[in-house]
Coordinates of C-alpha atoms and ligand atoms in Angstrom, one line a residue:
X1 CA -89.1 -11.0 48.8
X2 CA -85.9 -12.3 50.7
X3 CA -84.6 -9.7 53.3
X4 CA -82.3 -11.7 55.4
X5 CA -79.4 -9.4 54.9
X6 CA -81.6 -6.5 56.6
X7 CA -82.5 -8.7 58.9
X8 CA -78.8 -9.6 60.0
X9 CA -78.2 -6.1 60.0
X10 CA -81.0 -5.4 62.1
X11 CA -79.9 -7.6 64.2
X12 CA -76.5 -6.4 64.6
X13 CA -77.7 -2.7 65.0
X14 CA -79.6 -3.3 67.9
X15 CA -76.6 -4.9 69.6
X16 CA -74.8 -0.9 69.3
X17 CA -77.9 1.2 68.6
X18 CA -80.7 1.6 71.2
X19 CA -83.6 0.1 69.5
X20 CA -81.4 -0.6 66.2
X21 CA -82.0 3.2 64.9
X22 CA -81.5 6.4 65.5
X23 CA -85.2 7.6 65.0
X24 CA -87.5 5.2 66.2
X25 CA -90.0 5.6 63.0
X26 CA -87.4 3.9 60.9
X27 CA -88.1 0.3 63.3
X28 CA -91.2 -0.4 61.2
X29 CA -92.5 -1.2 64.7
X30 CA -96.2 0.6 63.5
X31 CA -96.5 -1.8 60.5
X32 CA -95.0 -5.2 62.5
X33 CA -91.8 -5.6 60.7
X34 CA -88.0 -4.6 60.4
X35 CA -86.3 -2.1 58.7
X36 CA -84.8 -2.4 55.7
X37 CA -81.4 -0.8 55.6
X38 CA -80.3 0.9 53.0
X39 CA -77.4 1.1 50.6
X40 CA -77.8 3.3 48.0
X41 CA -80.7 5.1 46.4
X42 CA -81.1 7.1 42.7
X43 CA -83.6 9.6 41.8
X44 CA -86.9 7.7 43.4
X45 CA -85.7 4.9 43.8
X46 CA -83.5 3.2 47.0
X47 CA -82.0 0.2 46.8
X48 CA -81.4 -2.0 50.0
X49 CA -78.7 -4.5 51.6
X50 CA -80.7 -7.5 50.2
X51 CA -80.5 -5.6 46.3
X52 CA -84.5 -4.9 46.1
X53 CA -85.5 -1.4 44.2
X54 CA -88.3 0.4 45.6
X55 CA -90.3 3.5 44.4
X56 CA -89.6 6.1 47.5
X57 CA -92.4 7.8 48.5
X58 CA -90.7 8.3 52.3
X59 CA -88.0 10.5 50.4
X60 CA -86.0 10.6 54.1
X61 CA -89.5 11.8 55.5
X62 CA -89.6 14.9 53.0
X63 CA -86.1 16.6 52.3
X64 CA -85.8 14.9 49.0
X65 CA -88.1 16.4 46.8
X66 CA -85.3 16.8 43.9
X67 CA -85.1 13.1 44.6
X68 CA -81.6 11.1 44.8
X69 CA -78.3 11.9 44.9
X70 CA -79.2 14.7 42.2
X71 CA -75.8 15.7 40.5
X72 CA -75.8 18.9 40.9
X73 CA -76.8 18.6 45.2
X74 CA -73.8 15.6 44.9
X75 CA -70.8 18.1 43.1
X76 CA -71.3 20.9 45.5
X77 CA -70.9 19.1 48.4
X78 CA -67.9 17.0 47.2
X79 CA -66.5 20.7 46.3
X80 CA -67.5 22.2 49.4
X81 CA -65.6 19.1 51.3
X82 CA -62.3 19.8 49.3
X83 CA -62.2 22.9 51.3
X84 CA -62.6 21.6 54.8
X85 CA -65.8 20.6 56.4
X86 CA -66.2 22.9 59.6
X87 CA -64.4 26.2 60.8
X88 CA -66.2 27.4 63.7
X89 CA -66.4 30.6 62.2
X90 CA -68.3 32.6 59.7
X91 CA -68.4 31.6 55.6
X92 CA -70.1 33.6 52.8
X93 CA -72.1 30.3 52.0
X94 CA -74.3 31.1 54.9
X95 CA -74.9 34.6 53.5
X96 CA -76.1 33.0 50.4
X97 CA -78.6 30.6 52.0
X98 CA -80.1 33.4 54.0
X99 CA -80.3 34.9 50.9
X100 CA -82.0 32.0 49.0
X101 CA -84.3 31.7 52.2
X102 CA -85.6 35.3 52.9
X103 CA -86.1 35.8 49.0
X104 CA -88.6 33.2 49.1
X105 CA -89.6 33.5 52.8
X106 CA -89.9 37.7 52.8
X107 CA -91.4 37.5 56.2
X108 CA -87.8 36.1 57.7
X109 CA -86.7 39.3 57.7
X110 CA -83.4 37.8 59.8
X111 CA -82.6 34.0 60.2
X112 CA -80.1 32.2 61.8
X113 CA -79.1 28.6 60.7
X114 CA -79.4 25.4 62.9
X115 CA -78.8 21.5 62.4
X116 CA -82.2 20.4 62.8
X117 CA -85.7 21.4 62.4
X118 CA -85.6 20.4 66.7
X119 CA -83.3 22.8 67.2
X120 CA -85.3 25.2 64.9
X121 CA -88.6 25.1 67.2
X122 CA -86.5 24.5 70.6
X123 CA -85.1 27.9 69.7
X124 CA -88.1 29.8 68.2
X125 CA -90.1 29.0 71.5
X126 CA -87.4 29.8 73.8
X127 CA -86.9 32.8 71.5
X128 CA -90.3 33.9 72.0
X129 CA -90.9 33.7 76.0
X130 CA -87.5 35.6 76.2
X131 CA -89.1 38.2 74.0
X132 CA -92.7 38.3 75.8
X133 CA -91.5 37.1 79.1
X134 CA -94.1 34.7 79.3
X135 CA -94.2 31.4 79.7
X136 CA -96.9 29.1 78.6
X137 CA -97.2 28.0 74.8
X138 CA -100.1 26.7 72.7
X139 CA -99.6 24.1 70.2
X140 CA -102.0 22.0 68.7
X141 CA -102.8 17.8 69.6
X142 CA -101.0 15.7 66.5
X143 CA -98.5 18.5 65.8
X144 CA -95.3 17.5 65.7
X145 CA -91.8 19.7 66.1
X146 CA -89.4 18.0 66.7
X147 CA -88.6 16.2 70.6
X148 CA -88.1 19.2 72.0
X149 CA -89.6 19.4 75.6
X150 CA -91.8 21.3 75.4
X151 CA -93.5 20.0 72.1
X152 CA -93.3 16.5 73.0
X153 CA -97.3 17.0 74.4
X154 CA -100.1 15.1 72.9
X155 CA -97.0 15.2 69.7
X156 CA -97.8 13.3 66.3
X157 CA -95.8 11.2 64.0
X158 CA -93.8 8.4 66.1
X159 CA -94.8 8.7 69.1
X160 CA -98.5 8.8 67.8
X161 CA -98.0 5.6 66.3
X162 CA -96.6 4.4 68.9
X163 CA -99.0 5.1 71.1
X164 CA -96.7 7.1 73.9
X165 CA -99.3 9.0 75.6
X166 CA -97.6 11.5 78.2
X167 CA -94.1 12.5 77.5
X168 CA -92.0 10.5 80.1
X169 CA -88.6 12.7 81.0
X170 CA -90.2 15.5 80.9
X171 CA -90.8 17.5 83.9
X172 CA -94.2 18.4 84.5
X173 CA -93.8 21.8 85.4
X174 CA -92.6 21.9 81.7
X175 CA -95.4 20.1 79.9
X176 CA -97.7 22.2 82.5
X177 CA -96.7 25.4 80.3
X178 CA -97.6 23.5 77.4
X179 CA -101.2 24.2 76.3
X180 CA -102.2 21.3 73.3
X181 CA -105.3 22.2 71.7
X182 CA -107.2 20.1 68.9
X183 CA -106.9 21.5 65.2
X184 CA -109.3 22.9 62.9
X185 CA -111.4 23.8 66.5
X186 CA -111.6 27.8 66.4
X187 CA -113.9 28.0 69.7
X188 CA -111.3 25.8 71.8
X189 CA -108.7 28.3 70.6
X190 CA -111.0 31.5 71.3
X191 CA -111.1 29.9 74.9
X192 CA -107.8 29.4 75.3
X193 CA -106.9 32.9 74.6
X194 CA -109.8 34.1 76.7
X195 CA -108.2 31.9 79.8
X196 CA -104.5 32.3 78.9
X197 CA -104.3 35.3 76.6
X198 CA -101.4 37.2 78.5
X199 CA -99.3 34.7 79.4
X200 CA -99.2 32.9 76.6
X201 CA -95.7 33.4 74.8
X202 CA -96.3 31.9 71.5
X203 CA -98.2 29.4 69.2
X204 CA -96.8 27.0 67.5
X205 CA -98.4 25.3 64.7
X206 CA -97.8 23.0 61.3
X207 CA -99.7 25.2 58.7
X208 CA -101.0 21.9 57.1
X209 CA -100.3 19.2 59.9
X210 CA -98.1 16.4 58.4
X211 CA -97.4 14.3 60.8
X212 CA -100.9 13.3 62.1
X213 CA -100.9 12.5 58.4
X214 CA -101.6 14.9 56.1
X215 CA -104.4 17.7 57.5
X216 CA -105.5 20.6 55.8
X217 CA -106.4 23.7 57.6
X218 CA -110.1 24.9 57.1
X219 CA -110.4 28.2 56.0
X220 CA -110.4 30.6 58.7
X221 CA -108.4 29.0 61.1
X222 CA -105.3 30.2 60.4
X223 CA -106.9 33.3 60.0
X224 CA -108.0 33.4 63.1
X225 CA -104.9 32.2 65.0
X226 CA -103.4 35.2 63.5
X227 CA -105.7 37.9 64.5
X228 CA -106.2 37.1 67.7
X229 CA -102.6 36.3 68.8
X230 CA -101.6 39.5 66.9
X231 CA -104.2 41.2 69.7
X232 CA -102.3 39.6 72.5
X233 CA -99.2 40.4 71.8
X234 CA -98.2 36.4 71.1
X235 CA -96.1 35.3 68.5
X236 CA -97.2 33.2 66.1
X237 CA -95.1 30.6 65.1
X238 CA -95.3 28.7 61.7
X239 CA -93.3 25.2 61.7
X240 CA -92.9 25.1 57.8
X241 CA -90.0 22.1 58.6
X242 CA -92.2 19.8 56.1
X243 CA -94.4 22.4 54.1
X244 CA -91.2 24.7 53.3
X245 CA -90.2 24.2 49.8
X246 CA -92.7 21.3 49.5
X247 CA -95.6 23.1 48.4
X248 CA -94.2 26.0 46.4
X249 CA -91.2 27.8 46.2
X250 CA -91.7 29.4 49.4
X251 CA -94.1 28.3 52.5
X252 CA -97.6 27.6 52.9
X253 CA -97.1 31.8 54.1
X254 CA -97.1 32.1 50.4
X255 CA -99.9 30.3 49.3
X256 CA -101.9 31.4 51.7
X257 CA -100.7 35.3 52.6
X258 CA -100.9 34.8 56.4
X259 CA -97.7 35.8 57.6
X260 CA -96.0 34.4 61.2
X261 CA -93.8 36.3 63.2
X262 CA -91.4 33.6 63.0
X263 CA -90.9 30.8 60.9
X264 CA -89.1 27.1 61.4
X265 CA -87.6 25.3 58.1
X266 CA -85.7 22.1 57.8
X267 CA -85.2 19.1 55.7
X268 CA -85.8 20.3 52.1
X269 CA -83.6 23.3 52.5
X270 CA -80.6 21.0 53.5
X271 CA -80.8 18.8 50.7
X272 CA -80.5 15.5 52.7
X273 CA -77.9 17.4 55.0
X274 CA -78.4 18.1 58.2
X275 CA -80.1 22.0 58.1
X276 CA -82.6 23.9 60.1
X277 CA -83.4 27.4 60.4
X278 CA -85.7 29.3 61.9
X279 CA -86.1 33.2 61.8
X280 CA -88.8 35.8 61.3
X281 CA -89.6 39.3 62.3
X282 CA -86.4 41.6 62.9
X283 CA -87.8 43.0 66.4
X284 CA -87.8 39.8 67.5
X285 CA -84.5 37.8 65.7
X286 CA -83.2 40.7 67.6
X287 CA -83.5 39.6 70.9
X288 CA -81.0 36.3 70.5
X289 CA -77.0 36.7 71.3
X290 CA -75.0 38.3 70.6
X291 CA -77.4 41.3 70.2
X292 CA -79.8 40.3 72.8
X293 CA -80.4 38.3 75.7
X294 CA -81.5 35.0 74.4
X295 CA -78.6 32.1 74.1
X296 CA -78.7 30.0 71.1
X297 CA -75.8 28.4 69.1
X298 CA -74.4 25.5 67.3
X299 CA -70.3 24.6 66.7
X300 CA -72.0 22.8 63.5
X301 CA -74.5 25.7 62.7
X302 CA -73.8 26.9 59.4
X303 CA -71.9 24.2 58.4
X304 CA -70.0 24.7 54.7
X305 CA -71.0 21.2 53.6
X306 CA -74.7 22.0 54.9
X307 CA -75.0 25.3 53.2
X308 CA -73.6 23.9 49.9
X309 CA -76.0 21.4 49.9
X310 CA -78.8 23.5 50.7
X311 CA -78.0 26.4 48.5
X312 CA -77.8 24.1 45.2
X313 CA -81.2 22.1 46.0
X314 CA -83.1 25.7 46.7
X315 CA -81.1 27.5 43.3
X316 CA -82.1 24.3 41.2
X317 CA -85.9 24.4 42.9
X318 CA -85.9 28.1 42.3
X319 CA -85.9 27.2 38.2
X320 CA -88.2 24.4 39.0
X321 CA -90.6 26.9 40.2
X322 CA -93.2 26.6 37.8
X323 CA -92.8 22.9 38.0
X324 CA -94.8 22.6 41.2
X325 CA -98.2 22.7 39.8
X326 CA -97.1 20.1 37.7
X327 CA -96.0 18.1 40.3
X328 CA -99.2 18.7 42.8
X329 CA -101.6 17.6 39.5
X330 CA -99.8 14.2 39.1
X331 CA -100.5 13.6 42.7
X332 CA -103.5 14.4 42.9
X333 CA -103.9 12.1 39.5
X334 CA -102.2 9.0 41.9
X335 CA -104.3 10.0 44.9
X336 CA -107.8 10.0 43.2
X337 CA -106.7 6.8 41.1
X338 CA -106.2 5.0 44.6
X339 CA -109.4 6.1 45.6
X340 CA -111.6 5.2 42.6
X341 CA -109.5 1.7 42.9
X342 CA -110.3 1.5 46.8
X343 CA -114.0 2.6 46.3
X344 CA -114.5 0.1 44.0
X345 CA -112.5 -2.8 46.0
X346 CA -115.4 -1.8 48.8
X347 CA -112.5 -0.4 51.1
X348 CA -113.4 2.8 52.5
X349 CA -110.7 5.8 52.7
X350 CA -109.9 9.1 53.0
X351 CA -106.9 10.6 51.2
X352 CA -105.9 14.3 52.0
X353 CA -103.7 15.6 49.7
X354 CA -101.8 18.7 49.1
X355 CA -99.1 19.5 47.2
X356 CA -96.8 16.5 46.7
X357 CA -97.9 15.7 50.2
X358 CA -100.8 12.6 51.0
X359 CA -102.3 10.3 53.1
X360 CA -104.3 7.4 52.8
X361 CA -106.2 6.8 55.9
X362 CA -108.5 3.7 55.9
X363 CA -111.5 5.6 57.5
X364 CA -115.0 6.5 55.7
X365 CA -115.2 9.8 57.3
X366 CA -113.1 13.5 56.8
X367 CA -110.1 13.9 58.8
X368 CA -109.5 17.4 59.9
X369 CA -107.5 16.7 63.2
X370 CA -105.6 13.9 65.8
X371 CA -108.6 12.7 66.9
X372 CA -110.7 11.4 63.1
X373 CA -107.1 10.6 62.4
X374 CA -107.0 8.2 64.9
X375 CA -110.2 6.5 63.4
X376 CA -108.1 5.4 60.2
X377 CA -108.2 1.2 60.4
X378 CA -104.7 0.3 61.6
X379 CA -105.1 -3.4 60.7
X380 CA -105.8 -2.5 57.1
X381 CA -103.0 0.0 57.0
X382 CA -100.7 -2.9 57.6
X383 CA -101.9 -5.1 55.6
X384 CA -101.9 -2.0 52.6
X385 CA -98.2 -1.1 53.7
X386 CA -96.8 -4.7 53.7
X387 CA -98.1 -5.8 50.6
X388 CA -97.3 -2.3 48.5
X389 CA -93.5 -2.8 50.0
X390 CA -93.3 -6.4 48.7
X391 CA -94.3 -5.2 45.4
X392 CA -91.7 -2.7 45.3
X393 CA -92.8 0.9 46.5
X394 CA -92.1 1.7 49.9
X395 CA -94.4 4.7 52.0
X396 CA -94.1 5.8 54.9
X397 CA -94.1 2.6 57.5
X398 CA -96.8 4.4 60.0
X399 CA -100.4 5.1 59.2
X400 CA -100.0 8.9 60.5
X401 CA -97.1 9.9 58.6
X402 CA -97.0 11.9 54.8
X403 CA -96.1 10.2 51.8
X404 CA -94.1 12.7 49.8
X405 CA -93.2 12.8 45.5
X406 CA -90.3 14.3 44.2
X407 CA -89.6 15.5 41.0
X408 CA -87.8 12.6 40.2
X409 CA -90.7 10.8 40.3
X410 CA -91.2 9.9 36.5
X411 CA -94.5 8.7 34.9
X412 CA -93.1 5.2 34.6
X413 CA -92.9 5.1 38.3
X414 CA -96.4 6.5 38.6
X415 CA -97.8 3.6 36.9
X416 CA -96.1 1.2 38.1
X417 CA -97.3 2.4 41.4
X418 CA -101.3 2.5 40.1
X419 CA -100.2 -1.0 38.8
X420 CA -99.1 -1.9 42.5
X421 CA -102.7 -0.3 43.9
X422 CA -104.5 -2.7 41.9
X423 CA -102.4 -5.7 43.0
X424 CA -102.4 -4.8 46.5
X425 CA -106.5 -4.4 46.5
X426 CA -106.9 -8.0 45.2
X427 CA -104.7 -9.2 48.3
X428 CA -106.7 -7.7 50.8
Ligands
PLP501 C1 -89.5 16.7 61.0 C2 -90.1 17.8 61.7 C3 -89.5 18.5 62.7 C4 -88.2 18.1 63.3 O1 -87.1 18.2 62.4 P1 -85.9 17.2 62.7 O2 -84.9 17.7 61.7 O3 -86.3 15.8 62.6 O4 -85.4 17.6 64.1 C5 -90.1 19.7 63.2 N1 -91.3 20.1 62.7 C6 -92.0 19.4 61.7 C7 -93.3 19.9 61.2 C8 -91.4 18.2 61.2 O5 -92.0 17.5 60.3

């Protein structure tokens, strides 16, 4: 494959743009290569500034799930922008998003809308010590929410990959009130309650960790995060940023019945816009300006060309409801085809799957938190991601990220993808 346009652009970019992007994740820095800009992309498919297709299994790191430019997502905001494309003040479109949200999401009783799923958890913590008046919060090693301060400790995705330990810039009084625990480790949280209990504000957790790759929670945990932080008077915090609208129409809440106090949602519910919310019990939601205390805004919070967006990708997912199972049983098709294919190629791995969420990690052995998803074989990973990119289908460029389907995603792609596998195999 040629990619000498991507690499002029790259080039270019990082003349303007610290690093050449704006997220560092997009530098392919974790699989030894450049980025390939973008120009266009259709359904599942992108297309980039040197004209090569790829399947999209990145999907802008979740938000598209109805894949591409869909038509419907395209015409409302091209009618939304007709009428102007910020006011600073209040539009019935954010009623109907709240509307859309707390229908699926009945434990945000009240919600308020953000630009990011950052600004969703920066608020829900800050949120939560102004409502306890405490100050320390627990969140768990390979989590990621966003950079926000706070949460930038023992953090996944990028910086995992990256191998950033610490959090330089970040005072350590700050990271000091932030307690990181491992996943899936009951006793450690037990203790942690037992030495913190009462001055802990809130926990803060991925309900199925995503971005230490895929995770799933062992039964019980959950469970018992929620009884025991009911019994101290913490909140509980779900980040549902990826899991919202990914899994079902609704949260992982609504699989699973375990309810947070508050709730952080992003990137699906803005249909490739910029959109984060984060809301929960009304006690609490209470508590921010103007009817409490607690300062939070946004000039761009709310914003018409946002909500139109978001509230045509969650009315067209709401009739595509039943079409989730659907989608969860062709993944799970892909993901134990690539392991029969790697099994038999003698290459040991793991794939957790949920949903239309996966990873691969090139490691014999279970993966239920950061540290036996650390053990996944890096070198391998590379050599898997480079040579599935220059056969057309591009995943996630970091071996601790989630590789997402959409329900664009049409059986021609799948097989061409299994097709791919088996190609891939023979070259490693
Ligand atoms: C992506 C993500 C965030 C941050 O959202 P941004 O829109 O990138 O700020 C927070 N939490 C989780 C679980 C995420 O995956």
């Amino acid at each position: 494959m040629d990619s000498s346009v991507s690499k002029r652009l790259f080039q270019e970019a990082q003349e303007v743009i610290a690093g050449g992007v704006n997220s560092p994740v997009r530098a392919f820095k974790a699989v030894h290569s450049f980025p390939r800009f973008i120009k266009s992309a259709q359904g599942a498919r992108i297309t980039d500034a040197d004209d090569q297709e790829y399947i999209d299994y990145v999907l802008s790191w979740g938000p598209m799930i109805l894949g591409h430019s869909h038509p419907q997502v395209v015409q409302a905001i091209q009618q939304a922008a007709e009428k102007g494309t910020s006011y600073g003040a209040p539009t019935q479109g954010e009623t109907m998003m709240g509307q859309l949200i707390k229908e699926a999401f009945p434990s945000m009783e009240l919600l308020r809308m953000v630009s990011s799923g950052t600004e969703a958890t920066m608020s829900a913590i800050r949120l939560a010590r102004g409502y306890t008046g405490r100050d320390y919060v627990v969140k768990f090693a390979g989590g990621y929410h966003g950079h926000v301060d706070s949460l930038l400790v023992e953090p996944g995705s990028g910086a995992a990959a990256l191998g950033i330990p610490g959090a330089p810039g970040i005072p350590s009084s700050l990271a000091g009130m932030t307690l990181s625990l491992p996943f899936n480790d009951p006793e450690s949280f037990q203790k942690a309650i037992n030495q913190y209990g009462d001055a802990i504000a809130c926990v803060i957790v991925e309900p199925v960790p995503g971005n230490m790759g895929v995770v799933l929670p062992q039964p019980s945990f959950l469970e018992k995060i929620r009884a025991l932080t009911k019994e101290h008077g913490i909140v509980l915090i779900f980040d549902e940023v990826i899991t919202g609208f990914r899994l079902t129409y609704g949260g992982y809440q609504t699989l699973s019945g375990i309810m947070p106090d508050l709730t952080c949602l992003g990137k699906i519910i803005g249909g490739g816009l910029p959109v984060g919310v984060f809301g929960g019990r009304k006690e609490i939601m209470n508590h921010l300006a103007p009817n409490g205390p607690v300062y939070q805004a946004g000039t761009l919070s709310g914003n018409p060309l946002a909500m139109a967006a978001g509230c045509a990708t969650l009315e067209i997912l709401r009739n595509l409801s039943e079409e989730y199972k659907k989608l969860s049983a062709i993944t799970e098709d892909l993901c134990r085809f690539i392991q029969k294919s790697f099994t038999a190629g003698g290459i040991p791995v793991t794939i957790n799957q949920i949903g239309s969420m996966f990873t691969i990690f090139f490691s014999p052995t279970q993966v239920t938190d950061l540290s036996s998803a650390q053990k996944s074989d890096k070198s391998l990973f590379i050599r898997f991601f480079t040579e599935m990119l220059e056969q057309g289908i591009y995943m996630a460029p970091s071996p601790l990220e989630a590789s997402f389907l959409s329900f664009a995603h049409t059986q021609g792609d799948i097989d061409k993808t299994k097709e791919s596998i088996v190609n891939t195999l023979k070259k490693m």
